[in-house]
JSON list of C-alpha atoms in Angstrom, two decimals:
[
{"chain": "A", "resi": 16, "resn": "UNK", "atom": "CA", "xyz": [-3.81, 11.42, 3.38]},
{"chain": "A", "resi": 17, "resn": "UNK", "atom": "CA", "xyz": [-0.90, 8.70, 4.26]},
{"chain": "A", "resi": 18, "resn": "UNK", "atom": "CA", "xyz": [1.06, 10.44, 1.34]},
{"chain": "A", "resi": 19, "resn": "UNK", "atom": "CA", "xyz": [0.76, 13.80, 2.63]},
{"chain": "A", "resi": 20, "resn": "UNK", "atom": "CA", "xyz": [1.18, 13.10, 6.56]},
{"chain": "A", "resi": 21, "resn": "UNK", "atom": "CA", "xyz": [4.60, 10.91, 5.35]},
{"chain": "A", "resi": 22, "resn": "UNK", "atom": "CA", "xyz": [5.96, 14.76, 4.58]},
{"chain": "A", "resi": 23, "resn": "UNK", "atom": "CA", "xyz": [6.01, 13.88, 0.68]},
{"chain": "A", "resi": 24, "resn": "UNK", "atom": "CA", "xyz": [7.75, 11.39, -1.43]},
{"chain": "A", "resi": 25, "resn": "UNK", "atom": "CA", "xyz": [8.76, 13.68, -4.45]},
{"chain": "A", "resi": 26, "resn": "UNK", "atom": "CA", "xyz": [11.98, 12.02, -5.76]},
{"chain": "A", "resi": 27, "resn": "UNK", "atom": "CA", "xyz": [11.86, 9.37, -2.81]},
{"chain": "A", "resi": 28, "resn": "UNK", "atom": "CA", "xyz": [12.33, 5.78, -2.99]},
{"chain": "A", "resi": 29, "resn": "UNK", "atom": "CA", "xyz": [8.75, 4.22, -1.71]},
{"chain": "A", "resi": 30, "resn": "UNK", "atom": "CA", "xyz": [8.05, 0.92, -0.34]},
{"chain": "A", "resi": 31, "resn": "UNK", "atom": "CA", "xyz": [4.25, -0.24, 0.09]},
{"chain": "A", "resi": 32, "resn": "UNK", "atom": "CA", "xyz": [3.68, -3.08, 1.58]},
{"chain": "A", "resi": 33, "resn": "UNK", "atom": "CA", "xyz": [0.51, -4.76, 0.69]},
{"chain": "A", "resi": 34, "resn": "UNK", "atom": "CA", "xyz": [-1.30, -4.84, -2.92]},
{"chain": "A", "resi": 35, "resn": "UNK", "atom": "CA", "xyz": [-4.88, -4.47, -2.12]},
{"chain": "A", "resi": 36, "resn": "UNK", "atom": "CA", "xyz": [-7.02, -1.64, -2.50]},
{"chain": "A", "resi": 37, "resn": "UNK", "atom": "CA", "xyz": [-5.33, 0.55, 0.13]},
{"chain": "A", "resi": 38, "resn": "UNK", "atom": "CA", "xyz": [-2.10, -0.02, -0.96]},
{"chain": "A", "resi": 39, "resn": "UNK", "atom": "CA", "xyz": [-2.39, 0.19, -4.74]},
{"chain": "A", "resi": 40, "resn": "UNK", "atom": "CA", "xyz": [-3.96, 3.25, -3.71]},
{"chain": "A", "resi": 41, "resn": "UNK", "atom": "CA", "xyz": [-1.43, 4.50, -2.00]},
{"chain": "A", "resi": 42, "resn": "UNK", "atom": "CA", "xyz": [1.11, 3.05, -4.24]},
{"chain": "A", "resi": 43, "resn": "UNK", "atom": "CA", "xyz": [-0.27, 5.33, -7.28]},
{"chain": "A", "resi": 44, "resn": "UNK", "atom": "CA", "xyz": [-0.96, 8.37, -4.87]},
{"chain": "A", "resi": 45, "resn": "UNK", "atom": "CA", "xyz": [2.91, 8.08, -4.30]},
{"chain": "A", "resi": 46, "resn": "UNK", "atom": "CA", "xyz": [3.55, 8.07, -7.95]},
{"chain": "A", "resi": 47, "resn": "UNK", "atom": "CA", "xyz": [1.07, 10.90, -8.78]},
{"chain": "A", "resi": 48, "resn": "UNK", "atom": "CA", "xyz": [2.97, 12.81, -5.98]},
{"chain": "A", "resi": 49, "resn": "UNK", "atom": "CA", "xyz": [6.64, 12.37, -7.54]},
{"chain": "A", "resi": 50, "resn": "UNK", "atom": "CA", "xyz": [8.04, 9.52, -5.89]},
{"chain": "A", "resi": 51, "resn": "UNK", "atom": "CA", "xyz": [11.80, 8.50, -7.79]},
{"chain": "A", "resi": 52, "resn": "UNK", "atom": "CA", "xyz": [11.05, 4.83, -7.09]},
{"chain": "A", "resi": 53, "resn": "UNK", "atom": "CA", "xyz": [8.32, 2.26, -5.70]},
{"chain": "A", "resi": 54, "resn": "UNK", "atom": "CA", "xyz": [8.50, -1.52, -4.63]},
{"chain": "A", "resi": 55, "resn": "UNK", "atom": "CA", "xyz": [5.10, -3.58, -3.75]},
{"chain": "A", "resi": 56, "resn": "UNK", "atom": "CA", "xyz": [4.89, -6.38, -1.59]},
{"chain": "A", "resi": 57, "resn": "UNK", "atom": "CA", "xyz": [1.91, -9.31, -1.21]},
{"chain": "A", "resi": 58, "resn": "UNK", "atom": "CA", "xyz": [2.17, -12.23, -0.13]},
{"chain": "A", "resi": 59, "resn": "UNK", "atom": "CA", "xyz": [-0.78, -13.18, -3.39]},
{"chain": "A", "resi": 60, "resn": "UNK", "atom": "CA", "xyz": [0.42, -13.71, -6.74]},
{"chain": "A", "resi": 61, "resn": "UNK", "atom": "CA", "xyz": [-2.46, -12.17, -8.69]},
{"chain": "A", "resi": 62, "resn": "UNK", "atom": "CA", "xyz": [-2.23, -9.25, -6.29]},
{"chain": "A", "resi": 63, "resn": "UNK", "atom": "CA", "xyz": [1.22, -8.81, -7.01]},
{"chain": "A", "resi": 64, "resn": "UNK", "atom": "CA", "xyz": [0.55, -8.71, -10.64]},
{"chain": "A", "resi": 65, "resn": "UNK", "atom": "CA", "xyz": [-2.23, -6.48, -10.60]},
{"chain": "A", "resi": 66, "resn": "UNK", "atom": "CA", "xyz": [0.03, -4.00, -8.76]},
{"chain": "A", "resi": 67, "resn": "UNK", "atom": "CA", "xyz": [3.21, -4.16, -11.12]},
{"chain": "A", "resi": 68, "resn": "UNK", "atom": "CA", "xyz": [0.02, -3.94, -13.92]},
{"chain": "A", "resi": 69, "resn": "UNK", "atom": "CA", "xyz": [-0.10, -0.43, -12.06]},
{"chain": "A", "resi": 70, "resn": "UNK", "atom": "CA", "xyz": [2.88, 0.80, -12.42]},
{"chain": "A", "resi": 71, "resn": "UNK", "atom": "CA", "xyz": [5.33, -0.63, -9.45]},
{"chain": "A", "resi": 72, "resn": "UNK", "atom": "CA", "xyz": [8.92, -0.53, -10.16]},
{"chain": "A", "resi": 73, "resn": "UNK", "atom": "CA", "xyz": [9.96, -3.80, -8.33]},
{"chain": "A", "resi": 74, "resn": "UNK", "atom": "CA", "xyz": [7.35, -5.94, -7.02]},
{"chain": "A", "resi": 75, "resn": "UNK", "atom": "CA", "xyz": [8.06, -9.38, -4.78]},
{"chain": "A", "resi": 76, "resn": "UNK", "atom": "CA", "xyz": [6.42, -11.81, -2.55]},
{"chain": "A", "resi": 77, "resn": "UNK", "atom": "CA", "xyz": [7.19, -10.27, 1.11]},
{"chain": "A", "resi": 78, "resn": "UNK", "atom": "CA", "xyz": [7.55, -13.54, 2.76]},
{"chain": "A", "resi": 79, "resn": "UNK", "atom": "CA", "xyz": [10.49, -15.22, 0.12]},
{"chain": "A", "resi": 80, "resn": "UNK", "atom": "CA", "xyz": [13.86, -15.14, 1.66]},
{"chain": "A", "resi": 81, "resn": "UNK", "atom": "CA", "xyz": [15.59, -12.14, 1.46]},
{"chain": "A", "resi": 82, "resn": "UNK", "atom": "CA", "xyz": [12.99, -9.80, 0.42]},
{"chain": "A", "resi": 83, "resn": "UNK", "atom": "CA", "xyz": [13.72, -6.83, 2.19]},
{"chain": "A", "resi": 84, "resn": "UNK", "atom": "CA", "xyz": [17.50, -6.83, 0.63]},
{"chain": "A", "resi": 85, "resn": "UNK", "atom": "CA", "xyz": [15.83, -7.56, -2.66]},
{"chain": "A", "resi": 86, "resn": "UNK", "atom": "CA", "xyz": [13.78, -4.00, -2.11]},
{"chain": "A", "resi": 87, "resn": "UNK", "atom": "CA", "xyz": [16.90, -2.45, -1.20]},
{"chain": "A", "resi": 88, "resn": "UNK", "atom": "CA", "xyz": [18.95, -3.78, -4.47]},
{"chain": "A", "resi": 89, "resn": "UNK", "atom": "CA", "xyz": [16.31, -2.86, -6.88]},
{"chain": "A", "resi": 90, "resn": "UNK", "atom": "CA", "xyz": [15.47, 0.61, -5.78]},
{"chain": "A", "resi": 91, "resn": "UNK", "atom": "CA", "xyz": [18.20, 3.29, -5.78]},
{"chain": "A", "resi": 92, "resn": "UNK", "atom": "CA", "xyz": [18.59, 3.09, -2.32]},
{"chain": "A", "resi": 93, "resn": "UNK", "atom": "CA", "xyz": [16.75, 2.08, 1.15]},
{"chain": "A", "resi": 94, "resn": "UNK", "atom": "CA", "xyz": [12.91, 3.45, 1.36]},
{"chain": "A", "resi": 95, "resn": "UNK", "atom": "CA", "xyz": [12.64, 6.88, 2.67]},
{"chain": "A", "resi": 96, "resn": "UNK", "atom": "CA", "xyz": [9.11, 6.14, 3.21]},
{"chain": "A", "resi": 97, "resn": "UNK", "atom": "CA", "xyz": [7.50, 2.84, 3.53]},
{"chain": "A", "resi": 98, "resn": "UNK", "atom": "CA", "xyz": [3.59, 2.64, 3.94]},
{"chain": "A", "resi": 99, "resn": "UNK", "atom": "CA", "xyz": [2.53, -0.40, 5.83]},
{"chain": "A", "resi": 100, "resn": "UNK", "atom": "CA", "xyz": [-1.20, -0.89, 4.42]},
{"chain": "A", "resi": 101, "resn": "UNK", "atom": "CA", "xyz": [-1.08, -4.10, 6.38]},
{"chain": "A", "resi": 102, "resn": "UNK", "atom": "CA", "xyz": [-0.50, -3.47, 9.79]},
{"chain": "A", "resi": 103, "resn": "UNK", "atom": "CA", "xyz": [0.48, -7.03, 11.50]},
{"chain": "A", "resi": 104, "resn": "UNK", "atom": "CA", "xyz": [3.48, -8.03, 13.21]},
{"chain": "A", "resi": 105, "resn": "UNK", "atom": "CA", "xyz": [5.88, -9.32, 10.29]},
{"chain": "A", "resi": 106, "resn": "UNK", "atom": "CA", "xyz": [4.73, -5.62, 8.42]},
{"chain": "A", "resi": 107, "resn": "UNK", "atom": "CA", "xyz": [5.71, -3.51, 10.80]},
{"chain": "A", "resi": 108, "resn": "UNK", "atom": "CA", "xyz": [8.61, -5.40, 11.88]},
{"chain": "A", "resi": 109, "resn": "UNK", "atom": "CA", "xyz": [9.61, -5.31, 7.67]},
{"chain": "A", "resi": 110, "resn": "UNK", "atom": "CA", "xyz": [8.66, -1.87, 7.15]},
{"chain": "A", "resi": 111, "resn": "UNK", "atom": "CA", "xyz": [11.18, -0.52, 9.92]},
{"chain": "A", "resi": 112, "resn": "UNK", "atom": "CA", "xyz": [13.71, -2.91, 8.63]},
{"chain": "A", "resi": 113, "resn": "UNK", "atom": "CA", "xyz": [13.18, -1.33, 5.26]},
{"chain": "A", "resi": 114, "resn": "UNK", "atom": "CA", "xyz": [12.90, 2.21, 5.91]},
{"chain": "A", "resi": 115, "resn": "UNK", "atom": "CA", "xyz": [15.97, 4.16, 5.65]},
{"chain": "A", "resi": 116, "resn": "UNK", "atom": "CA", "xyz": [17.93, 5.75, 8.77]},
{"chain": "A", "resi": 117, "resn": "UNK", "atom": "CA", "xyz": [15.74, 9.07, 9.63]},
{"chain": "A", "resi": 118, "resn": "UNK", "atom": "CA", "xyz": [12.95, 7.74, 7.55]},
{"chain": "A", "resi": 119, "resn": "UNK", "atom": "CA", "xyz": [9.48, 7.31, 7.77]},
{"chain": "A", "resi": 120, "resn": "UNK", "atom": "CA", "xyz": [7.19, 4.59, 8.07]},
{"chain": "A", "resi": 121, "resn": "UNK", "atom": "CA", "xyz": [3.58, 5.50, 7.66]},
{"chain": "A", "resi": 122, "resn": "UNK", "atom": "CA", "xyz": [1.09, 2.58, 9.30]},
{"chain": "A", "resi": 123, "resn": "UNK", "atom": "CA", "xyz": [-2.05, 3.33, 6.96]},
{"chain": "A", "resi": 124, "resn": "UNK", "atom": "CA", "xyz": [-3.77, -0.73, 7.35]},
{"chain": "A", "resi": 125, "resn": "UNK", "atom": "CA", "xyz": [-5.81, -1.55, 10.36]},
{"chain": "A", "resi": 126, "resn": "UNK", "atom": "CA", "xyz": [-4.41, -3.40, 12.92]},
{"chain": "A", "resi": 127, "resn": "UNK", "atom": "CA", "xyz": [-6.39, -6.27, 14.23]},
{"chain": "A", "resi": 128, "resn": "UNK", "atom": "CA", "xyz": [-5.17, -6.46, 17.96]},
{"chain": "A", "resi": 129, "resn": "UNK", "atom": "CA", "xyz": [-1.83, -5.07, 19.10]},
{"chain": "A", "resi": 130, "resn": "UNK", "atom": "CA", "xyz": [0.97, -4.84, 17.25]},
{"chain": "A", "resi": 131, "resn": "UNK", "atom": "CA", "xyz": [4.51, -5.48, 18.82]},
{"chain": "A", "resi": 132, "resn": "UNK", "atom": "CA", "xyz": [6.59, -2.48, 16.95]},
{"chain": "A", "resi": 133, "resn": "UNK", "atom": "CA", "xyz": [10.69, -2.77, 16.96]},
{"chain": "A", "resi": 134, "resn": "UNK", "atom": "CA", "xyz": [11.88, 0.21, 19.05]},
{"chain": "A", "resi": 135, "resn": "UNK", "atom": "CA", "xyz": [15.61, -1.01, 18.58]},
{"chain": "A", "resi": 136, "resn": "UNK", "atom": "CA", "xyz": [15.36, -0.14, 14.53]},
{"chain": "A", "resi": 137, "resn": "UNK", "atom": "CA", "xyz": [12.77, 3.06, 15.26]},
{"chain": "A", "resi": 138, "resn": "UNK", "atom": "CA", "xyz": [15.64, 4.17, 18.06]},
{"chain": "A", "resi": 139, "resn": "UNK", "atom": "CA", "xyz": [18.88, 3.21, 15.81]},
{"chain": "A", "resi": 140, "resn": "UNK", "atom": "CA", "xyz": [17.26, 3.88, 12.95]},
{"chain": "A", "resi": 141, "resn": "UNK", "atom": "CA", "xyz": [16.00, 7.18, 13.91]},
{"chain": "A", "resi": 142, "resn": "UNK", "atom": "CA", "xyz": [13.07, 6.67, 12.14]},
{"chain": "A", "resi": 143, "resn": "UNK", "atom": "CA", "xyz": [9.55, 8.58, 12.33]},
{"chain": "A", "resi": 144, "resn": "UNK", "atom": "CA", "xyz": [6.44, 6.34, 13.04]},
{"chain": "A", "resi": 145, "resn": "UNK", "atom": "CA", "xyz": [3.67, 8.03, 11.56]},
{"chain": "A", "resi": 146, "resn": "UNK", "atom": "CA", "xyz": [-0.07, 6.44, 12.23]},
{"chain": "A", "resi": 147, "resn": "UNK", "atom": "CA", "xyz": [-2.96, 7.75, 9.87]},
{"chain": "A", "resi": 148, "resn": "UNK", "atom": "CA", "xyz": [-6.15, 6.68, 10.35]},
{"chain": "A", "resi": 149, "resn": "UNK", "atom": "CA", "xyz": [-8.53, 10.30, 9.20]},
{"chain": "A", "resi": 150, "resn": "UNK", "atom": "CA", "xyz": [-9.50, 11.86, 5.83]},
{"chain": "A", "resi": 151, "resn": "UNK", "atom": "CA", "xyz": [-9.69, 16.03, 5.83]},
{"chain": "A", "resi": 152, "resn": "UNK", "atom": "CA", "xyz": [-10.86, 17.83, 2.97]},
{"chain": "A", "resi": 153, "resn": "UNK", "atom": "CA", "xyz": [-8.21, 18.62, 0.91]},
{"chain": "A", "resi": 154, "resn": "UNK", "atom": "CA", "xyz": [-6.90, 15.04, 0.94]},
{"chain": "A", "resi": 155, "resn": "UNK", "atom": "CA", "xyz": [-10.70, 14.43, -0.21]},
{"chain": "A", "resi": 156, "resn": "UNK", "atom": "CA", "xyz": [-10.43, 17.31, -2.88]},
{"chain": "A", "resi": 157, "resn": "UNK", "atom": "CA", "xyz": [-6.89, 15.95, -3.83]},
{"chain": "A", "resi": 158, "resn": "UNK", "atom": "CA", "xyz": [-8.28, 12.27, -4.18]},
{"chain": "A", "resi": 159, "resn": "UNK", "atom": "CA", "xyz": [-11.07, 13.69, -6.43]},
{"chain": "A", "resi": 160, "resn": "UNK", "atom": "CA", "xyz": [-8.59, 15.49, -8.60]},
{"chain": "A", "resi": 161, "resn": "UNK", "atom": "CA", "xyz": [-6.44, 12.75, -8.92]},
{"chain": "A", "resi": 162, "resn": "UNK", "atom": "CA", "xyz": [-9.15, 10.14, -9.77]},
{"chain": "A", "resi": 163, "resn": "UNK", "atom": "CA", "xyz": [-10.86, 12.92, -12.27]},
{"chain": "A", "resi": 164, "resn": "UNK", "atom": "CA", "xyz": [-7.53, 13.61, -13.98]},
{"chain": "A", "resi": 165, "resn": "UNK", "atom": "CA", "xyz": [-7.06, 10.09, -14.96]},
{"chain": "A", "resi": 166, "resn": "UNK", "atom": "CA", "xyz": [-3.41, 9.77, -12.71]},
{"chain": "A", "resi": 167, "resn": "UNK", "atom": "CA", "xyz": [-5.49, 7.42, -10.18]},
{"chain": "A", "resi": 168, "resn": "UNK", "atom": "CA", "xyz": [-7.36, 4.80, -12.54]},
{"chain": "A", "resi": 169, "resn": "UNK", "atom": "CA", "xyz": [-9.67, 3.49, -9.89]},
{"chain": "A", "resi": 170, "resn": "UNK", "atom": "CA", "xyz": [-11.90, 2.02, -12.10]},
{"chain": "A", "resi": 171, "resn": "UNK", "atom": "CA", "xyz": [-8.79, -0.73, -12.83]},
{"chain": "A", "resi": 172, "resn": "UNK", "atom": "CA", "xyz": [-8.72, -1.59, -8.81]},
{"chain": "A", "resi": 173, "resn": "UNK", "atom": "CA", "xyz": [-12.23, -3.20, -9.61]},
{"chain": "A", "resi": 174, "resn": "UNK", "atom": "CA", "xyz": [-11.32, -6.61, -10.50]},
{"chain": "A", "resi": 175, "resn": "UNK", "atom": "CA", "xyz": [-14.63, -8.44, -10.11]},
{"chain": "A", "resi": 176, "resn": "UNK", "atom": "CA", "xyz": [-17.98, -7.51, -10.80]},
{"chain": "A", "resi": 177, "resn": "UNK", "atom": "CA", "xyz": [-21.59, -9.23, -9.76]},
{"chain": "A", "resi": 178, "resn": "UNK", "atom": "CA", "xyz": [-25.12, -9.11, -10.15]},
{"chain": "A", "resi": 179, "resn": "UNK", "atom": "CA", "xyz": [-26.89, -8.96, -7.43]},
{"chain": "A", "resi": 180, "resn": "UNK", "atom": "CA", "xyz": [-28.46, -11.93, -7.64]},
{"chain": "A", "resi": 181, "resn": "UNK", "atom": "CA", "xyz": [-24.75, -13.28, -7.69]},
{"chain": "A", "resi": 182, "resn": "UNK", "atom": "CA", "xyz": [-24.24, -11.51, -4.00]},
{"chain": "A", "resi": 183, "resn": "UNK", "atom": "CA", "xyz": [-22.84, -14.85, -1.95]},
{"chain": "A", "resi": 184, "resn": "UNK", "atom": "CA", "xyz": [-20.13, -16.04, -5.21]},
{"chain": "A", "resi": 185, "resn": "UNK", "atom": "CA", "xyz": [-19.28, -12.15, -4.44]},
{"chain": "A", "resi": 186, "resn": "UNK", "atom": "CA", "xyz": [-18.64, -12.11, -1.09]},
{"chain": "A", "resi": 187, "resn": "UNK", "atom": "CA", "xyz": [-16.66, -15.80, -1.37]},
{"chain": "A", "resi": 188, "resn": "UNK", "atom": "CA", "xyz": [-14.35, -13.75, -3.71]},
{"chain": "A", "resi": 189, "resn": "UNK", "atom": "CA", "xyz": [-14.03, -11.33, -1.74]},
{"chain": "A", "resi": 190, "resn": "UNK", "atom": "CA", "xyz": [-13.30, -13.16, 1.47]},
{"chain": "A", "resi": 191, "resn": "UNK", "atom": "CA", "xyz": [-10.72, -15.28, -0.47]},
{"chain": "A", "resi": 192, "resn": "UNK", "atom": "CA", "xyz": [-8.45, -12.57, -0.60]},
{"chain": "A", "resi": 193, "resn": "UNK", "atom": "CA", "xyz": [-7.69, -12.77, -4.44]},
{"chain": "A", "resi": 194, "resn": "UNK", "atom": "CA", "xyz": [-9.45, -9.97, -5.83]},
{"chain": "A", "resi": 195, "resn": "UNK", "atom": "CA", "xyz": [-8.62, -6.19, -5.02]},
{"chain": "A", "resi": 196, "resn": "UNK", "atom": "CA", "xyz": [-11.64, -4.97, -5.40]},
{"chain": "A", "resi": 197, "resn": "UNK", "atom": "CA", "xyz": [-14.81, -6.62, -5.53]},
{"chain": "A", "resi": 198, "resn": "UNK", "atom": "CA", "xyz": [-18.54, -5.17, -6.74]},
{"chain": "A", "resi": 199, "resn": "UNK", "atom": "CA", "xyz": [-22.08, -6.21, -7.12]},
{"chain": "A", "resi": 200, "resn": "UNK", "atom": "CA", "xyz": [-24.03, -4.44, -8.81]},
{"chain": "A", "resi": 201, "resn": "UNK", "atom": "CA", "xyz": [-27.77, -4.07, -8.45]},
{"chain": "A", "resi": 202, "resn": "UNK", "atom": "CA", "xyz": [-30.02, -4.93, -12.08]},
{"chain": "A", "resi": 203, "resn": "UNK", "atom": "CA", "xyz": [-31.36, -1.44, -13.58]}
]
C-alpha cells in the first residue's frame, strides 16, 4: 500500500528508514516494484544486517554523524521517495531532510504521540507528505502475489522461533527490539 500511494518508485532512488518488519517489507516491495536504488537505516546492528541480507544497496546506522549525506553519496542521487516506517521526531525530521526537492515522503510507522513535522523543508522542499495507514484489496492481492512468487521472501523476516511452552523467552526477544520477526509456535 505505502509503495503504491508514494505514486511508484520504478527507477527511483528509495530511502527506508527503519529495518523491522514494516520496513524490510517495504524495502523489498520497493524493489519488487522497480526502484533504481535503496538505502536502510536502524539504529540496531543485527537489524541492519538482516536488511542489507535482503537486498539494500547502502545500509547505515541513522543516528552516526552524517548519515543523511552518507544516503545521498551512495545512492545516485537524493531519495525521491523516503518511507518513514518509524514515525518519531528525528524520522520525520531525517526523512524530509532526505527526500529530494518535489519528493515524497511516505509516513507508513505508527506514531506514538504527536509528531513535530518540518514545514520549512516540506515548504522549500516542495515535498509531498503522504500518510498511509489502510490496506484495500488489490494491495492485499498484490502482497499475495508478491509473497507467492518468491520476490517477497517473508519466511526470511522470521528470525526467531518458539515453542509455546517457550512463550515469555519469546516475548523478552521480542520486546528487546533485536529480532524482526518473532514466532511461537504451538506443539502439533
Amino acid at each position: 500500500h505505502a509503495v503504491r500511494v508514494a505514486g511508484g518508485v520504478s527507477d527511483r532512488a528509495v530511502a527506508v528508514l527503519g529495518a523491522g518488519s514494516i520496513g524490510l517489507l517495504t524495502s523489498l516491495t520497493a524493489r519488487a516494484a522497480g526502484a533504481a536504488a535503496i538505502a536502510v537505516t536502524d539504529p540496531l546492528p543485527r537489524k541492519r544486517s538482516h536488511a542489507s541480507d535482503l537486498g539494500a544497496d547502502l545500509v547505515l546506522d541513522p543516528l552516526e554523524p552524517g548519515a543523511v549525506e552518507r544516503i545521498r553519496a551512495a545512492l545516485p542521487h537524493r531519495p525521491d521517495v523516503v518511507f518513514d516506517c518509524v514515525a518519531n521526531a528525528a524520522s520525520i525530521a531525517q526523512a524530509c531532510a532526505l527526500a529530494s526537492k518535489g519528493g515524497t515522503v511516505v509516513v507508513v510507522g505508527v506514531p506514538r504521540g504527536p509528531v513535530e513535522v518540518p514545514l520549512h523543508l516540506v515548504q522549500d522542499h516542495e515535498l509531498r507528505l503522504q500518510g498511509t495507514a489502510m490496506y484495500v484489496r488489490e494491495d492485499v492481492e498484490r502482497a499475495i502475489a508478491l509473497i507467492a512468487s518468491g520476490e517477497v521472501p517473508a519466511e526470511r523476516l522470521v528470525t526467531a522461533s518458539f515453542g509455546l511452552e517457550d512463550a515469555p523467552e519469546a516475548f523478552r526477544v521480542a520486546a528487546s527490539g533485536e529480532a524482526v520477526k518473532v514466532h511461537i509456535h504451538p506443539q502439533a
